[in-house]
Amino acid sequence: MGGPTAALNMWNNVKARRAALEMLQGVRNCCIQRLWSTRSQSQQQRLCRHYSTTSGPPWRLLFFGSDDFAVESLKLLASSRNSTERIVESLEVVTLSSDVPVKRFAHQNQLPVHTWPTADLDGRFDVGVVVSFGCLLQERLINKFPYGILNVHPSLLPRWRGPAPVFHTILHGDIVTGVTIMQVHPHRFDVGPILNQEVYQVPENCTADELGAALATKGAHLLIDTLKTLSERIAKKREQSQTGATLAPKINTSLSWMVWEEQTCDQIDHLFRAIGSRIPLRTIWMGRTIKLMDFVGKCQISLSGRGRKPIPGSISYQKESNTLAVCCKDGWVGFKTVVLKKRLTATDFYNGYLHLSLINQMPHQTQEGLFLSNKDRTEAHQKKLTMYTPLMCTTAAIK
């Protein structure tokens, strides 16, 4: 039908149309590239989100983390790849060069690992997640993710912004806390818009380690819940209020020095439960540093017939309970163990170091019978502690 000539003409027409389409495609790509290069980073990010082919899970996800708290979220993300809901399509990890828990978990579970700082990530991921990473992420990195980078933070932001929110929750006697999922801000830690938040009541006598473990699990599940409806969460995000914002700086050894004349029984209890498992409480005895271990809380000390009122720092050895009771601002607190040159029970310290002439004279108020404060090391920290009030509200805390 039409012979060879007609077939040749048809072939030439097809080639011509294809060449024309290729030329138009080249012009289009050139225009897009020029338009892209004139846009700011924030405009490029919005264009990425607008033209992204991914509008919901499963997500291509890059995880930034380091410690055990972060591992809980990473575990749940890894397992979600094989769940029926398929929240995560692919998962890779960015971590520090040192041997941290996140790196060990990633290697054990065959997750691709990138050492910080990261290489080129353009177009490879939909969303990032950062948990206990400790490094500020720059705007140019955040903009490589069409849906931004999410952060799992163990407090009810804006309360306790900073690297040690769990410690400060216990230290300041908050009875309610929670977890927050927020979008990472490029210039400051913990100030980005909130996508999801959940309240958690702090258990009575809870330590920072126990609270951190509970919030790690709760934060991991809240992260998965957020990723299920991420687009809707982003559309309804809310900026953080400046009212009630507090800072949670790193905990260090200077906070561990006792100020017996200023600290109450409750404050010492909070301090021990906040830092005691990592940094022992410290005091001065006869010019030497004493570490106070195995805190037993408030002690009821009978002072009938013992003479004048004891001064803060006075030591009362309780033979029946093998406890050293120490006088503070409003009562007595007890410790079962101390560390001088070596670890000693209360009985060993009393018999081996307190002067024999002081036996049966309680409370002791000579130099040998006193634990002294090291105020120069603690004064600045005590001023900071008075700046914050305990968080005792319930759901009103997140409004």
Tab-separated table of C-alpha atoms in Angstrom:
chain	number	residue	atom	x	y	z
A	1	MET	CA	0.000	0.000	0.000
A	2	GLY	CA	1.866	3.014	-1.368
A	3	GLY	CA	5.114	1.142	-2.103
A	4	PRO	CA	8.670	1.842	-0.934
A	5	THR	CA	8.486	5.579	-1.587
A	6	ALA	CA	5.537	6.060	0.753
A	7	ALA	CA	7.252	3.983	3.446
A	8	LEU	CA	10.403	6.090	3.077
A	9	ASN	CA	8.432	9.327	3.396
A	10	MET	CA	6.704	8.020	6.509
A	11	TRP	CA	10.080	7.034	8.010
A	12	ASN	CA	11.500	10.473	7.279
A	13	ASN	CA	8.455	12.135	8.859
A	14	VAL	CA	8.878	10.041	12.020
A	15	LYS	CA	12.567	10.977	12.206
A	16	ALA	CA	11.721	14.627	11.709
A	17	ARG	CA	9.097	14.585	14.436
A	18	ARG	CA	11.481	12.799	16.799
A	19	ALA	CA	14.232	15.314	16.094
A	20	ALA	CA	11.813	18.172	16.692
A	21	LEU	CA	10.684	16.658	19.990
A	22	GLU	CA	14.287	16.187	21.117
A	23	MET	CA	15.061	19.816	20.239
A	24	LEU	CA	12.033	21.054	22.202
A	25	GLN	CA	12.980	18.847	25.155
A	26	GLY	CA	16.493	20.323	25.104
A	27	VAL	CA	15.126	23.872	25.062
A	28	ARG	CA	12.753	23.005	27.922
A	29	ASN	CA	15.550	21.527	30.039
A	30	CYS	CA	17.745	24.547	29.373
A	31	CYS	CA	14.962	26.922	30.436
A	32	ILE	CA	14.254	24.896	33.578
A	33	GLN	CA	17.949	24.898	34.475
A	34	ARG	CA	18.195	28.663	34.021
A	35	LEU	CA	15.012	29.195	36.037
A	36	TRP	CA	16.318	26.904	38.785
A	37	SER	CA	19.658	28.697	38.997
A	38	THR	CA	17.949	32.038	39.589
A	39	ARG	CA	15.904	30.729	42.529
A	40	SER	CA	16.891	31.041	46.164
A	41	GLN	CA	17.409	27.878	48.205
A	42	SER	CA	14.013	28.243	49.878
A	43	GLN	CA	12.323	28.699	46.480
A	44	GLN	CA	14.140	25.629	45.152
A	45	GLN	CA	12.853	23.681	48.130
A	46	ARG	CA	9.276	24.734	47.428
A	47	LEU	CA	9.658	23.774	43.753
A	48	CYS	CA	10.986	20.363	44.789
A	49	ARG	CA	7.976	19.814	46.998
A	50	HIS	CA	5.574	20.989	44.312
A	51	TYR	CA	6.956	18.756	41.573
A	52	SER	CA	7.903	15.775	43.717
A	53	THR	CA	6.317	12.544	42.534
A	54	THR	CA	6.171	11.293	46.144
A	55	SER	CA	3.165	12.599	48.044
A	56	GLY	CA	3.021	9.953	50.767
A	57	PRO	CA	4.652	6.792	52.117
A	58	PRO	CA	6.639	4.714	51.579
A	59	TRP	CA	9.420	7.268	52.003
A	60	ARG	CA	13.036	7.241	50.924
A	61	LEU	CA	14.546	8.216	54.261
A	62	LEU	CA	17.960	9.332	55.544
A	63	PHE	CA	18.491	9.016	59.314
A	64	PHE	CA	20.919	11.162	61.354
A	65	GLY	CA	21.715	9.902	64.867
A	66	SER	CA	24.309	8.738	67.367
A	67	ASP	CA	23.239	7.451	70.806
A	68	ASP	CA	20.956	4.812	72.352
A	69	PHE	CA	18.016	7.208	72.384
A	70	ALA	CA	18.331	7.517	68.591
A	71	VAL	CA	18.607	3.745	68.127
A	72	GLU	CA	14.994	3.266	69.262
A	73	SER	CA	13.686	5.383	66.379
A	74	LEU	CA	16.080	3.735	63.924
A	75	LYS	CA	14.891	0.267	64.984
A	76	LEU	CA	11.264	1.115	64.317
A	77	LEU	CA	12.065	2.732	60.984
A	78	ALA	CA	14.051	-0.328	59.903
A	79	SER	CA	11.269	-2.715	60.862
A	80	SER	CA	8.632	-0.576	59.117
A	81	ARG	CA	10.187	-1.405	55.732
A	82	ASN	CA	8.731	-4.885	56.021
A	83	SER	CA	5.428	-3.993	57.647
A	84	THR	CA	2.101	-4.145	55.811
A	85	GLU	CA	1.795	-0.353	55.999
A	86	ARG	CA	5.210	0.182	54.330
A	87	ILE	CA	6.021	3.564	55.842
A	88	VAL	CA	9.657	3.407	54.711
A	89	GLU	CA	10.823	2.326	51.258
A	90	SER	CA	14.563	2.766	51.759
A	91	LEU	CA	16.643	3.680	54.802
A	92	GLU	CA	20.225	4.921	55.040
A	93	VAL	CA	22.141	6.319	58.023
A	94	VAL	CA	24.404	9.282	58.702
A	95	THR	CA	26.395	9.057	61.927
A	96	LEU	CA	29.612	10.218	63.546
A	97	SER	CA	32.986	8.659	62.846
A	98	SER	CA	33.339	7.261	66.383
A	99	ASP	CA	31.934	3.921	67.524
A	100	VAL	CA	28.442	5.072	68.527
A	101	PRO	CA	25.318	2.914	69.066
A	102	VAL	CA	23.623	4.078	65.832
A	103	LYS	CA	26.624	3.030	63.762
A	104	ARG	CA	26.745	-0.391	65.432
A	105	PHE	CA	23.034	-0.962	64.856
A	106	ALA	CA	23.293	0.098	61.204
A	107	HIS	CA	26.192	-2.287	60.519
A	108	GLN	CA	24.465	-5.155	62.330
A	109	ASN	CA	21.337	-4.651	60.212
A	110	GLN	CA	23.056	-4.033	56.865
A	111	LEU	CA	21.934	-0.399	56.576
A	112	PRO	CA	24.070	1.822	54.319
A	113	VAL	CA	26.160	4.161	56.501
A	114	HIS	CA	27.489	7.628	55.650
A	115	THR	CA	30.032	9.305	57.917
A	116	TRP	CA	29.344	12.934	58.803
A	117	PRO	CA	29.665	15.307	56.972
A	118	THR	CA	27.639	13.780	54.163
A	119	ALA	CA	28.396	13.554	50.459
A	120	ASP	CA	26.084	14.555	47.591
A	121	LEU	CA	22.460	13.647	48.356
A	122	ASP	CA	20.592	15.366	45.502
A	123	GLY	CA	17.383	13.564	44.544
A	124	ARG	CA	18.062	10.432	46.585
A	125	PHE	CA	15.760	10.991	49.573
A	126	ASP	CA	12.286	12.347	50.308
A	127	VAL	CA	12.674	13.148	53.995
A	128	GLY	CA	15.351	13.199	56.685
A	129	VAL	CA	15.059	12.279	60.374
A	130	VAL	CA	17.495	13.514	63.024
A	131	VAL	CA	17.534	12.103	66.586
A	132	SER	CA	20.210	12.958	69.180
A	133	PHE	CA	22.747	13.861	66.517
A	134	GLY	CA	24.367	16.917	68.111
A	135	CYS	CA	25.368	18.652	64.876
A	136	LEU	CA	23.574	21.679	63.424
A	137	LEU	CA	22.283	20.925	59.910
A	138	GLN	CA	22.825	23.677	57.357
A	139	GLU	CA	20.085	25.083	55.124
A	140	ARG	CA	21.674	23.763	51.942
A	141	LEU	CA	21.470	20.225	53.365
A	142	ILE	CA	17.879	20.583	54.596
A	143	ASN	CA	16.807	21.849	51.184
A	144	LYS	CA	17.928	18.598	49.547
A	145	PHE	CA	14.906	16.888	51.152
A	146	PRO	CA	11.545	17.728	49.527
A	147	TYR	CA	9.761	17.163	52.852
A	148	GLY	CA	12.482	18.634	55.029
A	149	ILE	CA	14.164	16.985	58.022
A	150	LEU	CA	12.201	15.886	61.091
A	151	ASN	CA	13.517	15.836	64.649
A	152	VAL	CA	12.417	13.627	67.565
A	153	HIS	CA	12.865	15.720	70.730
A	154	PRO	CA	12.157	14.389	74.274
A	155	SER	CA	10.289	17.342	75.761
A	156	LEU	CA	7.173	19.419	75.215
A	157	LEU	CA	8.761	22.157	73.144
A	158	PRO	CA	9.300	25.037	73.639
A	159	ARG	CA	10.157	23.804	77.156
A	160	TRP	CA	13.682	22.389	77.414
A	161	ARG	CA	15.279	23.302	74.113
A	162	GLY	CA	18.822	22.009	73.945
A	163	PRO	CA	20.951	18.874	74.282
A	164	ALA	CA	19.838	17.654	77.746
A	165	PRO	CA	16.036	17.942	78.047
A	166	VAL	CA	15.547	14.674	79.946
A	167	PHE	CA	18.096	15.598	82.616
A	168	HIS	CA	16.535	19.024	83.156
A	169	THR	CA	13.044	17.540	83.332
A	170	ILE	CA	14.119	15.463	86.340
A	171	LEU	CA	16.410	18.119	87.800
A	172	HIS	CA	13.641	20.711	87.985
A	173	GLY	CA	10.967	18.365	89.281
A	174	ASP	CA	8.622	18.447	86.267
A	175	ILE	CA	5.777	15.991	86.738
A	176	VAL	CA	4.784	16.045	83.068
A	177	THR	CA	6.871	15.963	79.917
A	178	GLY	CA	6.459	14.446	76.455
A	179	VAL	CA	7.907	14.090	72.977
A	180	THR	CA	7.774	16.462	70.036
A	181	ILE	CA	8.189	15.877	66.303
A	182	MET	CA	9.311	19.103	64.665
A	183	GLN	CA	10.863	20.272	61.415
A	184	VAL	CA	14.536	21.160	61.710
A	185	HIS	CA	15.434	24.851	61.515
A	186	PRO	CA	18.744	25.598	59.742
A	187	HIS	CA	20.165	28.179	62.136
A	188	ARG	CA	19.160	27.174	65.682
A	189	PHE	CA	18.445	23.973	67.572
A	190	ASP	CA	14.882	23.024	68.590
A	191	VAL	CA	13.018	26.098	67.313
A	192	GLY	CA	11.335	24.701	64.187
A	193	PRO	CA	7.584	24.268	63.643
A	194	ILE	CA	5.830	21.441	65.504
A	195	LEU	CA	4.203	18.633	63.500
A	196	ASN	CA	3.196	16.289	66.332
A	197	GLN	CA	3.380	16.219	70.117
A	198	GLU	CA	2.369	13.851	72.914
A	199	VAL	CA	2.240	14.289	76.698
A	200	TYR	CA	3.879	11.823	79.102
A	201	GLN	CA	3.438	11.842	82.879
A	202	VAL	CA	6.784	11.538	84.673
A	203	PRO	CA	6.682	8.497	86.997
A	204	GLU	CA	7.349	9.187	90.677
A	205	ASN	CA	11.017	8.800	91.672
A	206	CYS	CA	11.966	8.270	88.041
A	207	THR	CA	15.632	8.675	87.068
A	208	ALA	CA	16.845	10.427	83.934
A	209	ASP	CA	17.938	7.069	82.479
A	210	GLU	CA	14.500	5.548	83.046
A	211	LEU	CA	12.696	8.570	81.632
A	212	GLY	CA	14.992	8.704	78.616
A	213	ALA	CA	14.282	5.050	77.792
A	214	ALA	CA	10.518	5.598	78.035
A	215	LEU	CA	10.601	8.726	75.868
A	216	ALA	CA	12.829	7.023	73.288
A	217	THR	CA	10.157	4.373	72.743
A	218	LYS	CA	7.329	6.898	72.750
A	219	GLY	CA	9.217	9.181	70.361
A	220	ALA	CA	9.867	6.342	67.910
A	221	HIS	CA	6.158	5.495	67.691
A	222	LEU	CA	5.196	9.170	67.385
A	223	LEU	CA	7.666	9.489	64.505
A	224	ILE	CA	6.035	6.593	62.636
A	225	ASP	CA	2.610	8.121	63.269
A	226	THR	CA	3.855	11.430	61.829
A	227	LEU	CA	5.347	9.805	58.730
A	228	LYS	CA	2.040	8.083	57.940
A	229	THR	CA	0.385	11.456	57.273
A	230	LEU	CA	3.422	13.676	56.777
A	231	SER	CA	1.957	15.861	54.023
A	232	GLU	CA	-1.076	16.685	56.142
A	233	ARG	CA	1.086	17.280	59.216
A	234	ILE	CA	3.268	19.738	57.315
A	235	ALA	CA	0.201	21.565	56.010
A	236	LYS	CA	-1.077	21.954	59.610
A	237	LYS	CA	2.268	22.639	61.323
A	238	ARG	CA	2.359	25.267	64.056
A	239	GLU	CA	5.144	27.593	65.063
A	240	GLN	CA	6.494	27.323	68.584
A	241	SER	CA	5.338	29.822	71.169
A	242	GLN	CA	7.985	32.005	72.781
A	243	THR	CA	6.045	31.783	76.037
A	244	GLY	CA	7.403	29.103	78.333
A	245	ALA	CA	10.617	28.541	76.372
A	246	THR	CA	13.468	27.223	78.541
A	247	LEU	CA	16.970	25.994	77.797
A	248	ALA	CA	18.457	22.580	78.635
A	249	PRO	CA	22.245	22.958	78.433
A	250	LYS	CA	24.612	20.010	78.710
A	251	ILE	CA	25.135	18.513	82.139
A	252	ASN	CA	28.703	18.673	83.447
A	253	THR	CA	30.614	17.917	86.643
A	254	SER	CA	30.358	21.474	88.005
A	255	LEU	CA	26.677	20.828	88.682
A	256	SER	CA	27.518	17.884	90.952
A	257	TRP	CA	29.082	19.921	93.787
A	258	MET	CA	26.827	20.092	96.816
A	259	VAL	CA	25.820	23.391	98.463
A	260	TRP	CA	24.377	22.033	101.695
A	261	GLU	CA	23.242	25.385	103.053
A	262	GLU	CA	21.219	26.179	99.894
A	263	GLN	CA	19.868	22.850	98.667
A	264	THR	CA	16.739	21.234	100.081
A	265	CYS	CA	16.133	17.505	100.454
A	266	ASP	CA	13.915	17.535	97.358
A	267	GLN	CA	16.473	19.427	95.275
A	268	ILE	CA	19.225	16.955	96.195
A	269	ASP	CA	16.865	14.085	95.366
A	270	HIS	CA	16.130	15.606	91.939
A	271	LEU	CA	19.829	16.240	91.318
A	272	PHE	CA	20.799	12.655	92.157
A	273	ARG	CA	18.045	11.164	89.977
A	274	ALA	CA	19.031	13.478	87.119
A	275	ILE	CA	22.810	12.982	87.016
A	276	GLY	CA	23.768	10.411	89.677
A	277	SER	CA	24.142	7.462	87.314
A	278	ARG	CA	26.685	9.369	85.215
A	279	ILE	CA	28.215	11.993	87.489
A	280	PRO	CA	28.437	11.278	91.243
A	281	LEU	CA	27.514	14.031	93.679
A	282	ARG	CA	30.565	15.652	95.289
A	283	THR	CA	31.436	17.447	98.505
A	284	ILE	CA	34.557	18.533	100.418
A	285	TRP	CA	35.790	16.805	103.566
A	286	MET	CA	39.033	17.866	105.268
A	287	GLY	CA	40.129	19.555	102.049
A	288	ARG	CA	39.572	16.414	99.971
A	289	THR	CA	36.915	15.566	97.411
A	290	ILE	CA	34.352	12.986	98.489
A	291	LYS	CA	32.006	11.320	95.995
A	292	LEU	CA	28.591	10.497	97.431
A	293	MET	CA	27.039	7.264	96.158
A	294	ASP	CA	23.936	5.128	96.724
A	295	PHE	CA	21.562	7.939	97.692
A	296	VAL	CA	18.701	6.779	99.935
A	297	GLY	CA	16.668	9.973	100.122
A	298	LYS	CA	15.409	11.941	103.081
A	299	CYS	CA	16.356	10.683	106.551
A	300	GLN	CA	14.520	11.160	109.824
A	301	ILE	CA	17.171	12.047	112.394
A	302	SER	CA	16.351	12.391	116.081
A	303	LEU	CA	18.343	15.194	117.695
A	304	SER	CA	16.924	15.039	121.227
A	305	GLY	CA	19.688	15.584	123.736
A	306	ARG	CA	22.283	16.236	121.040
A	307	GLY	CA	23.046	19.862	121.837
A	308	ARG	CA	22.701	22.845	119.551
A	309	LYS	CA	21.004	22.799	116.156
A	310	PRO	CA	23.197	21.187	113.464
A	311	ILE	CA	24.592	23.314	110.665
A	312	PRO	CA	24.313	22.311	106.974
A	313	GLY	CA	26.984	19.785	106.097
A	314	SER	CA	26.875	18.097	109.519
A	315	ILE	CA	27.312	14.310	109.341
A	316	SER	CA	25.301	11.824	111.411
A	317	TYR	CA	26.301	8.171	111.112
A	318	GLN	CA	23.289	5.836	111.341
A	319	LYS	CA	24.655	2.496	112.499
A	320	GLU	CA	21.390	0.594	112.213
A	321	SER	CA	20.966	1.386	108.511
A	322	ASN	CA	24.660	1.758	107.601
A	323	THR	CA	23.979	5.276	106.293
A	324	LEU	CA	25.749	8.614	106.413
A	325	ALA	CA	23.086	11.281	106.935
A	326	VAL	CA	24.044	14.815	105.931
A	327	CYS	CA	22.266	17.973	107.052
A	328	CYS	CA	21.050	20.239	104.243
A	329	LYS	CA	18.867	23.348	104.099
A	330	ASP	CA	15.648	21.780	105.364
A	331	GLY	CA	16.528	18.338	106.698
A	332	TRP	CA	18.793	15.327	106.281
A	333	VAL	CA	19.642	13.140	103.280
A	334	GLY	CA	21.406	9.791	103.359
A	335	PHE	CA	24.119	7.979	101.392
A	336	LYS	CA	25.173	4.347	101.739
A	337	THR	CA	28.565	4.654	100.054
A	338	VAL	CA	31.319	7.221	99.525
A	339	VAL	CA	34.447	7.274	97.398
A	340	LEU	CA	37.623	8.771	98.832
A	341	LYS	CA	40.725	6.919	97.735
A	342	LYS	CA	38.503	3.914	97.121
A	343	ARG	CA	34.855	2.947	97.470
A	344	LEU	CA	33.802	2.709	101.134
A	345	THR	CA	30.600	1.825	102.916
A	346	ALA	CA	29.230	4.358	105.370
A	347	THR	CA	30.517	2.193	108.231
A	348	ASP	CA	34.016	1.904	106.748
A	349	PHE	CA	34.228	5.647	106.172
A	350	TYR	CA	33.033	6.432	109.676
A	351	ASN	CA	35.337	3.983	111.439
A	352	GLY	CA	38.339	4.497	109.198
A	353	TYR	CA	38.329	8.257	108.629
A	354	LEU	CA	36.155	10.126	111.121
A	355	HIS	CA	38.079	10.784	114.331
A	356	LEU	CA	37.478	8.214	117.059
A	357	SER	CA	36.869	10.941	119.606
A	358	LEU	CA	33.710	11.919	117.704
A	359	ILE	CA	31.934	8.599	118.314
A	360	ASN	CA	28.554	9.019	119.994
A	361	GLN	CA	28.643	12.810	119.512
A	362	MET	CA	26.014	13.375	116.819
A	363	PRO	CA	25.649	15.500	114.825
A	364	HIS	CA	29.343	16.393	114.558
A	365	GLN	CA	30.090	20.061	113.989
A	366	THR	CA	33.883	20.087	114.115
A	367	GLN	CA	35.798	20.182	110.846
A	368	GLU	CA	36.120	16.384	110.898
A	369	GLY	CA	32.365	16.033	111.230
A	370	LEU	CA	31.379	18.326	108.370
A	371	PHE	CA	30.978	18.005	104.632
A	372	LEU	CA	31.722	21.448	103.189
A	373	SER	CA	30.258	23.132	100.137
A	374	ASN	CA	32.347	24.088	97.158
A	375	LYS	CA	30.390	27.230	96.376
A	376	ASP	CA	32.799	28.685	93.844
A	377	ARG	CA	32.110	25.758	91.521
A	378	THR	CA	28.362	25.735	91.921
A	379	GLU	CA	27.208	29.324	92.386
A	380	ALA	CA	26.648	29.998	88.677
A	381	HIS	CA	24.681	26.772	88.257
A	382	GLN	CA	22.494	27.456	91.277
A	383	LYS	CA	21.512	30.817	89.797
A	384	LYS	CA	20.438	29.060	86.594
A	385	LEU	CA	18.362	26.523	88.504
A	386	THR	CA	16.293	29.253	90.139
A	387	MET	CA	15.310	30.610	86.720
A	388	TYR	CA	12.986	27.697	85.954
A	389	THR	CA	9.834	26.456	87.615
A	390	PRO	CA	8.645	22.836	87.561
A	391	LEU	CA	6.275	21.861	84.767
A	392	MET	CA	3.259	20.587	86.680
A	393	CYS	CA	0.429	21.137	84.203
A	394	THR	CA	-1.030	18.385	82.058
A	395	THR	CA	-2.345	18.794	78.517
A	396	ALA	CA	-2.368	22.569	78.918
A	397	ALA	CA	1.398	22.434	78.570
A	398	ILE	CA	1.215	21.942	74.823
A	399	LYS	CA	-1.368	24.579	73.985
